[in-house]
PDB file of C-alpha atoms in Angstrom:
ATOM      1  CA  MET A 226      -9.369 -28.581  -3.830  1.00 89.00           C
ATOM      2  CA  ARG A 227      -8.894 -25.096  -2.395  1.00 89.00           C
ATOM      3  CA  THR A 228      -8.050 -22.033  -4.757  1.00 93.00           C
ATOM      4  CA  VAL A 229      -6.401 -18.997  -3.396  1.00 93.00           C
ATOM      5  CA  ILE A 230      -5.839 -15.752  -5.411  1.00 95.00           C
ATOM      6  CA  TYR A 231      -2.815 -13.855  -4.551  1.00 97.00           C
ATOM      7  CA  THR A 232      -3.114 -10.207  -5.415  1.00 97.00           C
ATOM      8  CA  HIS A 233      -0.135  -8.398  -3.615  1.00 98.00           C
ATOM      9  CA  LYS A 234       3.640  -8.917  -2.853  1.00 98.00           C
ATOM     10  CA  GLY A 235       5.574  -8.019  -0.051  1.00 97.00           C
ATOM     11  CA  TRP A 236       8.157  -9.277   2.719  1.00 97.00           C
ATOM     12  CA  PHE A 237       8.172 -11.376   5.747  1.00 96.00           C
ATOM     13  CA  LEU A 238      11.296 -10.380   7.643  1.00 94.00           C
ATOM     14  CA  LEU A 239      14.009 -11.948   5.196  1.00 93.00           C
ATOM     15  CA  CYS A 240      11.599 -13.667   2.774  1.00 96.00           C
ATOM     16  CA  PRO A 241       9.863 -12.322  -0.133  1.00 98.00           C
ATOM     17  CA  ILE A 242       6.113 -13.285  -0.202  1.00 97.00           C
ATOM     18  CA  TYR A 243       2.941 -13.199  -1.999  1.00 97.00           C
ATOM     19  CA  LEU A 244      -0.267 -12.224  -0.112  1.00 97.00           C
ATOM     20  CA  GLY A 245      -3.835 -13.057  -0.758  1.00 96.00           C
ATOM     21  CA  ASP A 246      -6.998 -11.998   0.873  1.00 93.00           C
ATOM     22  CA  ILE A 247      -5.160  -9.167   2.569  1.00 92.00           C
ATOM     23  CA  ASP A 248      -8.361  -7.457   4.096  1.00 92.00           C
ATOM     24  CA  SER A 249      -9.107 -10.591   6.183  1.00 90.00           C
ATOM     25  CA  ASP A 250      -7.788 -11.406   9.804  1.00 88.00           C
ATOM     26  CA  ALA A 251      -5.625 -14.287   8.478  1.00 89.00           C
ATOM     27  CA  PRO A 252      -4.234 -13.314   5.028  1.00 92.00           C
ATOM     28  CA  GLU A 253      -2.857 -16.104   2.745  1.00 94.00           C
ATOM     29  CA  VAL A 254       0.796 -16.004   2.524  1.00 95.00           C
ATOM     30  CA  ILE A 255       3.424 -17.999   0.581  1.00 96.00           C
ATOM     31  CA  PRO A 256       7.145 -17.361  -0.451  1.00 97.00           C
ATOM     32  CA  ARG A 257       7.367 -15.989  -3.969  1.00 96.00           C
ATOM     33  CA  ASP A 258       9.258 -18.995  -5.257  1.00 95.00           C
ATOM     34  CA  TRP A 259       9.409 -22.612  -3.852  1.00 93.00           C
ATOM     35  CA  MET A 260      13.282 -22.330  -3.297  1.00 95.00           C
ATOM     36  CA  LEU A 261      12.553 -19.576  -0.620  1.00 97.00           C
ATOM     37  CA  GLY A 262      10.595 -21.960   1.584  1.00 96.00           C
ATOM     38  CA  ILE A 263      13.719 -22.435   3.713  1.00 96.00           C
ATOM     39  CA  LEU A 264      14.083 -18.727   3.997  1.00 97.00           C
ATOM     40  CA  PHE A 265      10.453 -18.467   5.059  1.00 97.00           C
ATOM     41  CA  ALA A 266      10.946 -21.089   7.715  1.00 97.00           C
ATOM     42  CA  ILE A 267      13.985 -19.104   9.051  1.00 97.00           C
ATOM     43  CA  SER A 268      12.054 -16.096   9.127  1.00 96.00           C
ATOM     44  CA  GLU A 269       9.238 -17.806  11.081  1.00 96.00           C
ATOM     45  CA  PHE A 270      11.805 -19.223  13.465  1.00 97.00           C
ATOM     46  CA  LEU A 271      13.374 -15.561  14.170  1.00 96.00           C
ATOM     47  CA  PHE A 272      10.008 -14.230  14.661  1.00 96.00           C
ATOM     48  CA  ALA A 273       8.996 -17.059  17.172  1.00 96.00           C
ATOM     49  CA  CYS A 274      12.445 -16.450  18.998  1.00 97.00           C
ATOM     50  CA  TYR A 275      11.613 -12.575  19.259  1.00 96.00           C
ATOM     51  CA  VAL A 276       8.085 -13.300  20.502  1.00 97.00           C
ATOM     52  CA  GLY A 277       9.229 -15.773  23.101  1.00 96.00           C
ATOM     53  CA  ALA A 278      11.759 -13.572  24.553  1.00 97.00           C
ATOM     54  CA  VAL A 279       9.463 -10.570  24.711  1.00 97.00           C
ATOM     55  CA  GLU A 280       6.621 -12.761  26.345  1.00 97.00           C
ATOM     56  CA  LEU A 281       9.211 -13.595  29.095  1.00 97.00           C
ATOM     57  CA  ILE A 282       9.399  -9.901  30.003  1.00 97.00           C
ATOM     58  CA  LYS A 283       5.756  -8.826  29.103  1.00 96.00           C
ATOM     59  CA  PRO A 284       3.335 -11.847  29.366  1.00 94.00           C
ATOM     60  CA  ASP A 285       0.397  -9.948  27.967  1.00 95.00           C
ATOM     61  CA  PHE A 286       2.316  -9.155  24.683  1.00 94.00           C
ATOM     62  CA  GLU A 287       0.276  -9.589  21.560  1.00 93.00           C
ATOM     63  CA  PRO A 288       2.441  -9.936  18.616  1.00 92.00           C
ATOM     64  CA  MET A 289       1.686  -8.774  14.999  1.00 90.00           C
ATOM     65  CA  PHE A 290       3.445 -10.481  12.223  1.00 85.00           C
ATOM     66  CA  PRO A 291       6.166  -8.208  10.490  1.00 90.00           C
ATOM     67  CA  MET A 292       4.865  -8.351   7.022  1.00 93.00           C
ATOM     68  CA  VAL A 293       5.420  -5.348   4.610  1.00 95.00           C
ATOM     69  CA  ILE A 294       3.066  -5.044   1.516  1.00 96.00           C
ATOM     70  CA  THR A 295       5.320  -3.551  -1.186  1.00 97.00           C
ATOM     71  CA  GLY A 296       2.793  -3.424  -4.222  1.00 97.00           C
ATOM     72  CA  GLN A 297      -0.081  -5.019  -6.059  1.00 97.00           C
ATOM     73  CA  LEU A 298       0.675  -7.809  -8.731  1.00 97.00           C
ATOM     74  CA  LYS A 299      -0.135  -6.672 -12.095  1.00 96.00           C
ATOM     75  CA  GLU A 300      -1.791  -9.921 -12.844  1.00 96.00           C
ATOM     76  CA  PRO A 301      -3.310 -11.900  -9.722  1.00 96.00           C
ATOM     77  CA  LEU A 302      -1.872 -15.363  -9.132  1.00 95.00           C
ATOM     78  CA  THR A 303      -4.339 -18.108  -8.760  1.00 95.00           C
ATOM     79  CA  LEU A 304      -3.006 -21.397  -7.127  1.00 93.00           C
ATOM     80  CA  SER A 305      -4.916 -24.498  -6.112  1.00 92.00           C
ATOM     81  CA  PHE A 306      -4.020 -26.606  -3.235  1.00 87.00           C
ATOM     82  CA  PHE A 307      -5.344 -30.032  -1.786  1.00 86.00           C
ATOM     83  CA  PRO A 308      -6.969 -29.526   1.654  1.00 74.00           C
TER      84      PRO A 308
END
């Protein structure tokens, strides 16, 4: 079982998210509520379309995910996942 501690909140395009391990190269990201999973998937799709279109024009384009950190959680959220 893998345990993740989410310490910050923010936005990924249209979806509100929780972020953990924000100082790493690959922070942990989940939607703030399970019902927002579809909104998270739509945001990923829109971003993939954008990256695909830009890479047609500029093949050496290196995208950065459009995540905005809006604040720190008052109490860290700890979740455990099966691998």
